[in-house]
Coordinates of C-alpha atoms and ligand atoms in Angstrom, one line a residue:
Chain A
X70 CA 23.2 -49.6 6.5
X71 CA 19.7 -49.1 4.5
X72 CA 20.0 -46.0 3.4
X73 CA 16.0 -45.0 4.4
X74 CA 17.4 -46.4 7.7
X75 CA 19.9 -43.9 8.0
X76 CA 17.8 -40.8 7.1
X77 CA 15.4 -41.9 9.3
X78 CA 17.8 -42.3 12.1
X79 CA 19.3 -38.9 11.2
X80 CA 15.6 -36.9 11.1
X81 CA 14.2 -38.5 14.6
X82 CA 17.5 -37.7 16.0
X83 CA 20.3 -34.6 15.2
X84 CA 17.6 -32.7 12.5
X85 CA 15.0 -32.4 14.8
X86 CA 17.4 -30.3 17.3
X87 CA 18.9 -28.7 14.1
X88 CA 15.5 -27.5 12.8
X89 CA 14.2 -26.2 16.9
X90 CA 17.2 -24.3 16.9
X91 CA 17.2 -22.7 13.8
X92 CA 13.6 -22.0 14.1
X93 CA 13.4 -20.0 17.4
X94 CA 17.0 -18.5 17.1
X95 CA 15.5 -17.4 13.3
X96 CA 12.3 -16.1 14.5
X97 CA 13.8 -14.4 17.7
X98 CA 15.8 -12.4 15.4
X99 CA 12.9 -12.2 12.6
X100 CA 10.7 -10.4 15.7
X101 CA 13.4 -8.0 16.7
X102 CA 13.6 -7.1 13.4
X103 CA 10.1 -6.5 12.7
X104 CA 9.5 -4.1 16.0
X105 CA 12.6 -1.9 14.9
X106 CA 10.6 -1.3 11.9
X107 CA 7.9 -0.2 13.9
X108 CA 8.4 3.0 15.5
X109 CA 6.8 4.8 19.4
X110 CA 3.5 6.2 19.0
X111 CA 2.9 9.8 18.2
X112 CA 2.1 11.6 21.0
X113 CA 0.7 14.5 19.0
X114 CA -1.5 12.7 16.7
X115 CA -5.0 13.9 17.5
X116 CA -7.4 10.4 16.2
X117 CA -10.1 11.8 13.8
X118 CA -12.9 10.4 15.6
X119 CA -12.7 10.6 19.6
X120 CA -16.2 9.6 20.8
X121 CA -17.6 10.9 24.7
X122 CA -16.6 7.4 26.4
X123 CA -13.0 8.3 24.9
X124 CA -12.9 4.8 22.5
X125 CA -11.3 5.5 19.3
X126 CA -12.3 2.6 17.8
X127 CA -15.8 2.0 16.5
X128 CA -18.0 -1.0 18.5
X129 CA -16.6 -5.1 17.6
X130 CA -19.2 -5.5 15.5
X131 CA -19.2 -3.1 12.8
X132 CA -15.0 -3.9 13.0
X133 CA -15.9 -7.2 12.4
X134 CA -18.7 -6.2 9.3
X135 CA -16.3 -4.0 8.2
X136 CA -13.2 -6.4 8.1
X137 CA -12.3 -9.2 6.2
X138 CA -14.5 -11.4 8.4
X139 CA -17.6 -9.4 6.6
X140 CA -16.2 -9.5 3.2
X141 CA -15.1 -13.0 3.4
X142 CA -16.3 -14.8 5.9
X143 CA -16.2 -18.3 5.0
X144 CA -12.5 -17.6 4.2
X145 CA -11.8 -16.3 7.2
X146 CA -13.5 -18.9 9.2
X147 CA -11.0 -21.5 7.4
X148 CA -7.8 -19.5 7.6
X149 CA -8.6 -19.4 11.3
X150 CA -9.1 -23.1 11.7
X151 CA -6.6 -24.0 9.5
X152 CA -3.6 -21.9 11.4
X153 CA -5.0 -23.2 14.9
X154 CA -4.9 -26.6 13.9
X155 CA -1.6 -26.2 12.1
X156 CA 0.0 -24.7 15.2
X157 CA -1.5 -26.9 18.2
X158 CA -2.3 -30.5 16.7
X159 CA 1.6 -30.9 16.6
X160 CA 2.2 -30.0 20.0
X161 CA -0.2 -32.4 21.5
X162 CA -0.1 -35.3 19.1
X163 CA 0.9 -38.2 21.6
X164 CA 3.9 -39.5 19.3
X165 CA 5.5 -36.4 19.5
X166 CA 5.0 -36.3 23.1
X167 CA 6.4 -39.4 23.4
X168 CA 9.7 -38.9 21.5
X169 CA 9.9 -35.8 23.6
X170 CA 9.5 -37.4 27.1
X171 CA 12.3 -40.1 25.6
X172 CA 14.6 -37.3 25.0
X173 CA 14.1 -34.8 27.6
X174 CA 11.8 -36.7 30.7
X175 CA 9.7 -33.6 29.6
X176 CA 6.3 -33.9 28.1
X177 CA 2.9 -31.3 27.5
X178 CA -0.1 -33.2 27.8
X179 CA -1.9 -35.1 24.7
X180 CA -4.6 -35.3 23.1
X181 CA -6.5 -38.7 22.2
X182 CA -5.2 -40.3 19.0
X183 CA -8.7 -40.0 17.3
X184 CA -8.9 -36.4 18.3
X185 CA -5.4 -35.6 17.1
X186 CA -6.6 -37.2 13.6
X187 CA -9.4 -35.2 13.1
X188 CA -7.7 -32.0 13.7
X189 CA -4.8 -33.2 11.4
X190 CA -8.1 -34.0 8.8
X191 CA -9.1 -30.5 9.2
X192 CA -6.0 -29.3 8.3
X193 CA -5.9 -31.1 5.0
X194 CA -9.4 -30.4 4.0
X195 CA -8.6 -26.3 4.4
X196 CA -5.2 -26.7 2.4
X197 CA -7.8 -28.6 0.0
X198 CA -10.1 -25.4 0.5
X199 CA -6.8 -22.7 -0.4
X200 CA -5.6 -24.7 -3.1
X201 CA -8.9 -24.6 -4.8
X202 CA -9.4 -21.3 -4.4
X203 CA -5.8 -20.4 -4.9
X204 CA -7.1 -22.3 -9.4
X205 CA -10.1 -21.7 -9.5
X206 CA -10.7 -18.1 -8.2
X207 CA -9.3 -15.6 -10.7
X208 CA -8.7 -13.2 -8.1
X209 CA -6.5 -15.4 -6.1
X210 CA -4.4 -16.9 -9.3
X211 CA -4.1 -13.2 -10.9
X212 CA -1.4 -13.0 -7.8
X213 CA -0.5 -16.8 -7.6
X214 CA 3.0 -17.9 -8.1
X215 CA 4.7 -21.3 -8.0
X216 CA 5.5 -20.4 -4.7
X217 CA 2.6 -20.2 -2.8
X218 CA 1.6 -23.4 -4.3
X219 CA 5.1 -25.0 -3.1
X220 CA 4.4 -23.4 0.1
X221 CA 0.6 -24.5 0.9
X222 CA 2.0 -27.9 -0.2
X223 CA 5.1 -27.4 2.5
X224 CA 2.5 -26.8 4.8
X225 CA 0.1 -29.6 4.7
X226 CA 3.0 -31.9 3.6
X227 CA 3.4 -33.1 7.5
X228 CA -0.1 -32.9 7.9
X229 CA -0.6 -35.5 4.9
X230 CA 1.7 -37.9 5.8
X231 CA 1.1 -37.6 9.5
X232 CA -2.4 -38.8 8.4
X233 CA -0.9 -41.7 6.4
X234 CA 1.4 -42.9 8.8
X235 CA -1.2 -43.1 11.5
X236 CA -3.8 -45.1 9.2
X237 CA -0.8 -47.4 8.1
X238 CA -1.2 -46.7 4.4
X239 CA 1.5 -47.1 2.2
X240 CA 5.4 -48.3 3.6
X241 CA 5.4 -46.8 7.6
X242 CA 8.6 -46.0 7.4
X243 CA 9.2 -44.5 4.5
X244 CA 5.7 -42.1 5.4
X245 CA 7.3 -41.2 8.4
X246 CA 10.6 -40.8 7.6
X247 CA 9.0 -38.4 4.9
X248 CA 7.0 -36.8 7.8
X249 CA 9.8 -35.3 9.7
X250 CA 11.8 -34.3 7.0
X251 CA 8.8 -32.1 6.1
X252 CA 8.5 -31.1 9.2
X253 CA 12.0 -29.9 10.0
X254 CA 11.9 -28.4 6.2
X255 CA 8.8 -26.7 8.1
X256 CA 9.9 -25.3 11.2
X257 CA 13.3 -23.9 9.2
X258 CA 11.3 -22.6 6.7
X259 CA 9.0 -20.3 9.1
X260 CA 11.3 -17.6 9.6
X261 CA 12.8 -16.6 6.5
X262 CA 10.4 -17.9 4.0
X263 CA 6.2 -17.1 3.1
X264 CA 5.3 -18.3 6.2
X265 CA 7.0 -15.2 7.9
X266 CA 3.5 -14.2 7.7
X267 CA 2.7 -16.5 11.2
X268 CA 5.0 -14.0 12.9
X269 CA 4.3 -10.8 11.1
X270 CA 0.4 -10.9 11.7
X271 CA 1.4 -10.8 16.0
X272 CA 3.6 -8.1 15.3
X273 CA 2.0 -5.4 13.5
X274 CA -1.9 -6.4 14.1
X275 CA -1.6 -6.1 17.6
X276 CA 1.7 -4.1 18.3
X277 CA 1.2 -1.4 15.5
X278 CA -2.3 0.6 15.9
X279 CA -5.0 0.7 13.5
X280 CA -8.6 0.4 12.6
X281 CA -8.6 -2.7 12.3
X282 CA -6.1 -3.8 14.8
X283 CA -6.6 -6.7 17.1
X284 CA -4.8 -5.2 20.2
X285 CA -4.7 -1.9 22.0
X286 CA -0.8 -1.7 20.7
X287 CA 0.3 2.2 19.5
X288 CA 3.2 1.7 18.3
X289 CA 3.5 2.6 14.4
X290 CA 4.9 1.6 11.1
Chain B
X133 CA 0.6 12.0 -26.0
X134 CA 4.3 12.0 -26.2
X135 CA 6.7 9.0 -25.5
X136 CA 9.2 8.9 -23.0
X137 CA 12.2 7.2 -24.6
X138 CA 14.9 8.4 -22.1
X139 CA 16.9 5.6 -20.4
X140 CA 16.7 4.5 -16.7
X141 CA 19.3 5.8 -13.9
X142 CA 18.9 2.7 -12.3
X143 CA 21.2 4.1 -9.3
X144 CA 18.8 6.2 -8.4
X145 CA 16.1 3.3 -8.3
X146 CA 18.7 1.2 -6.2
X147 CA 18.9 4.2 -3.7
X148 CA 15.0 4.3 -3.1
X149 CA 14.9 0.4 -2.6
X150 CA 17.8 0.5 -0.5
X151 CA 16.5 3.3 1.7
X152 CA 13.4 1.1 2.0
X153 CA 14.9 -2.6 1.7
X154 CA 13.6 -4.1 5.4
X155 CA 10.0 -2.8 5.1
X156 CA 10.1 -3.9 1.4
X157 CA 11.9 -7.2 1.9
X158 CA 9.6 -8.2 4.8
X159 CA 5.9 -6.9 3.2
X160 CA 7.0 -8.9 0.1
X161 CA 7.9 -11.9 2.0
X162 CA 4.8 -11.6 4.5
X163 CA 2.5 -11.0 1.6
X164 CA 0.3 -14.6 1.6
X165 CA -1.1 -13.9 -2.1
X166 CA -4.3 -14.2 -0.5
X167 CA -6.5 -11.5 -2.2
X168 CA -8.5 -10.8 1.5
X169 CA -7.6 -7.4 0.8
X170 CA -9.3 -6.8 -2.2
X171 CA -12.9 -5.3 -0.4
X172 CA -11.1 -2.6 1.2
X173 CA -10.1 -0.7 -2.5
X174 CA -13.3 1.2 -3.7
X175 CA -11.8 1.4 -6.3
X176 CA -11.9 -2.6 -6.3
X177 CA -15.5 -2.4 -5.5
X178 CA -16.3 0.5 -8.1
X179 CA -15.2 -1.5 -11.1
X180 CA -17.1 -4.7 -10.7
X181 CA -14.8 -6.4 -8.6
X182 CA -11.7 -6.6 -11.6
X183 CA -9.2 -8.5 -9.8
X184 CA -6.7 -5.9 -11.3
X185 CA -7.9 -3.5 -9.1
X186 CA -6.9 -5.1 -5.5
X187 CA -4.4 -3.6 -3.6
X188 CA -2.2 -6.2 -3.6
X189 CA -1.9 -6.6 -7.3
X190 CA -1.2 -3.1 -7.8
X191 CA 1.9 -3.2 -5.1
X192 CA 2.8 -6.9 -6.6
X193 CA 2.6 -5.5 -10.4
X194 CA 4.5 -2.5 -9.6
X195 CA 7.3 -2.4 -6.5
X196 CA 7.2 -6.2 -6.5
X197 CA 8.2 -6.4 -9.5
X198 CA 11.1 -3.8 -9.3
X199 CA 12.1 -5.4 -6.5
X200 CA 12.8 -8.4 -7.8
X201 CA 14.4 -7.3 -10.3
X202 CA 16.9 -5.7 -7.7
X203 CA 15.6 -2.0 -9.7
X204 CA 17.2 -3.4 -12.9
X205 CA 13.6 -2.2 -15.2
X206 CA 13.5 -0.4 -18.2
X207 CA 11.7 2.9 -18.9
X208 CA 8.8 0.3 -21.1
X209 CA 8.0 -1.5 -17.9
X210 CA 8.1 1.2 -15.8
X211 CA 5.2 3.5 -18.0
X212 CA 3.7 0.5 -17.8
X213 CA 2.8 0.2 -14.2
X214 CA 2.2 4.4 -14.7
X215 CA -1.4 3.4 -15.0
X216 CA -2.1 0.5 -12.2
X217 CA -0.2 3.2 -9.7
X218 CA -1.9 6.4 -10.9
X219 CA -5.1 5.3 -12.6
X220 CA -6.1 2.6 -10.3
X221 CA -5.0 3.6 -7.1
X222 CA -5.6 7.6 -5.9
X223 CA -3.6 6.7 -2.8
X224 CA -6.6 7.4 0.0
X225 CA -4.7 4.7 2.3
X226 CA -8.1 3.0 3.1
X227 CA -7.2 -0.3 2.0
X228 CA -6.2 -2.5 5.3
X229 CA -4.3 -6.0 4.7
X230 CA -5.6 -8.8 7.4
X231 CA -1.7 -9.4 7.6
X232 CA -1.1 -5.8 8.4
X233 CA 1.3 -5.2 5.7
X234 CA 1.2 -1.1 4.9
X235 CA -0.2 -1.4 1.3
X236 CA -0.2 2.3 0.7
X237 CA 3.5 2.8 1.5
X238 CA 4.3 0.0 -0.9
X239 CA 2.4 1.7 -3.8
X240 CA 3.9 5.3 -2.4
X241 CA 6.9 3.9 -3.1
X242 CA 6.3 2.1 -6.7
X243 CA 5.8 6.0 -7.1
X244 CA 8.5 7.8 -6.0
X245 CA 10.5 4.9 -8.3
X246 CA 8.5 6.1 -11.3
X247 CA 8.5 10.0 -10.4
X248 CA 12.9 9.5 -10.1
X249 CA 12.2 8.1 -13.9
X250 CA 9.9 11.2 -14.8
X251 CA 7.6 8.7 -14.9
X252 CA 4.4 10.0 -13.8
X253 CA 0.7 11.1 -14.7
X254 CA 0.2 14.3 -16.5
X255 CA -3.0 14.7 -15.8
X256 CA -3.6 17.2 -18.5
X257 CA -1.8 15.7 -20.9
X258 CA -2.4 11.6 -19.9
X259 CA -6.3 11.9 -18.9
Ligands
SF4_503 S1 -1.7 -7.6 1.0 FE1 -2.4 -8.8 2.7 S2 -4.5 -9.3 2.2 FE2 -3.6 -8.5 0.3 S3 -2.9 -10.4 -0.7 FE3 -1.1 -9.7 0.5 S4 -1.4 -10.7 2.5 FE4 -3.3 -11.0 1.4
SF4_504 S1 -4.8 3.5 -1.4 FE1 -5.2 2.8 -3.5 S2 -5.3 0.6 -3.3 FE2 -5.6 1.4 -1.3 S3 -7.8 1.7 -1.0 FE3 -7.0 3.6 -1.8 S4 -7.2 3.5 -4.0 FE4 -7.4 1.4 -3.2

């Protein structure tokens, strides 16, 4: 058998279960670790502000002028495309969908090929956006390591060749074949790698309470 | 100023880390490089923006590095970070990571490591 055959065969088929499994049964545990480091809230702390209406917080919009989305806002704006895009173009990309309705009779709904390409576009041009300012910004490459720069490439690998394979450039089925290896390499990696950070921002931005927190959560660090 | 040339009890280092390992392990890990945190030092802001002065550098520099190192550092490295943990950072905990990693803690700790070494600012002597 050819070998690209076989690896192809082996990454549509057993790998993709392989990679689910250790990717929810990795975060699960990644989670329950994370809110035992997290500990009930004080009941005797006594906030240093507590205003008439009984809000500790001060209004949205000097948290948001005050937070990273005033300091930086056009990184901000990119981070927050970029992550949605990463997380729900592959969910509703109609191949998927499709090799998910042949295995299971089970589908979510798609969106239209053009649509799907233009968020997968999007999420290229903000991995072009980090790596630039991952070289060019001193700030950002005074803390860079090979790493992240292995890790942003992880990251928009699938994206890149997803792109590829849908415009038919280069050998289909050697783009392809490369697309769900890198997106199994992915989903394993998310727990126990960098990209810990998709799960750690839930936990302790809205679970843990602070300033600056997104949610009414009280537990703390 | 006088040199510290004692050697490092590197079990004692390994004691603090250990004590600490999941809260270390995981800030490390969840740390994205990403420098958003910078702004929130005003110590950062106070000294023209030098990159050396962002919150995450000084925990990277410092803990990260011991940490990697599994607390295996010698007493050179370790005066070394003496100034990015004492000088650069007077530990006000107003620095706030978009990720929600606890920067302070991280640099706390960096400085209980030092302060196990006798490593630590004299400020009458070091000023
Ligand atoms: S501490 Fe937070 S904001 Fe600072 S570089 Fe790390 S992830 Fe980014
Ligand atoms: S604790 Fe240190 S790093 Fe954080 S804001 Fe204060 S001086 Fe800056």
């Amino acid at each position: 058998m050819d070998p690209l055959n076989l690896i192809y065969d082996l990454a549509r088929g057993p790998l993709v279960w392989v990679a689910f499994a250790v990717f929810i049964v990795g975060s699960a545990a990644q989670l329950v670790r994370m809110w035992r480091l997290t500990s009930p809230p004080d009941e005797t702390y006594v906030p240093r502000v507590k205003k008439a209406d009984g809000k500790n917080k001060l209004p949205l919009s000097y948290r948001i002028r005050l937070s990273v989305a005033g300091s930086s806002p056009v990184t901000v704006a990119v981070t927050t495309l970029f992550h949605l895009c990463l997380v729900i173009t592959p969910l509703f990309v109609l191949g998927h969908n499709i090799l998910l309705d042949n295995a299971w009779r089970v589908s979510l709904c798609s969106f239209p090929e053009r649509f799907s390409d233009v968020l997968t576009t999007v999420v290229i041009i903000c991995a072009g956006y980090f790596l630039a300012r991952r070289v060019f910004s001193e700030r950002v490459r005074i803390i860079s390591s090979f790493w992240d720069y292995l890790f942003l490439g992880l990251a928009a690998g699938p994206f890149i060749t997803g792109y590829l394979a849908y415009h038919q450039i280069c050998d289909y089925k050697l783009v392809i074949t490369v697309h769900m290896l890198l997106g199994e390499a992915m989903l394993v990696a998310i727990p126990f790698t960098k990209f810990v950070h998709m799960l750690f921002f839930f936990v302790f931005r809205f679970a843990v309470a602070s300033e600056y927190s997104l949610g009414n959560g009280k537990r703390r660090w | 100023m006088k040199k510290n040339t004692k050697g490092v009890d590197h079990r004692k280092i390994k004691n603090i880390l250990d004590k600490n390992k999941a809260k270390i392990e995981l800030s490390m890990k969840a740390c994205a490089h990403c420098s958003m945190c910078a702004e929130s030092c005003f110590l950062f802001q106070a000294r023209n923006k030098d990159p050396r002065y962002m919150p995450s550098y000084k925990f990277l520099k410092t803990l990260g590095v011991i940490y990697k190192k599994k607390g295996k550092v010698d007493r050179v490295t370790l005066e070394e970070m003496k100034p990015i943990l004492w000088k650069r950072c007077v530990l006000c905990t107003r620095c706030y990571c978009p990720m929600g990693i606890d920067i302070p803690y991280l640099i706390r700790t960096a400085r209980s490591i030092c302060r196990s070494q006798d490593v630590y600012y004299r400020y009458d002597e070091d000023a």
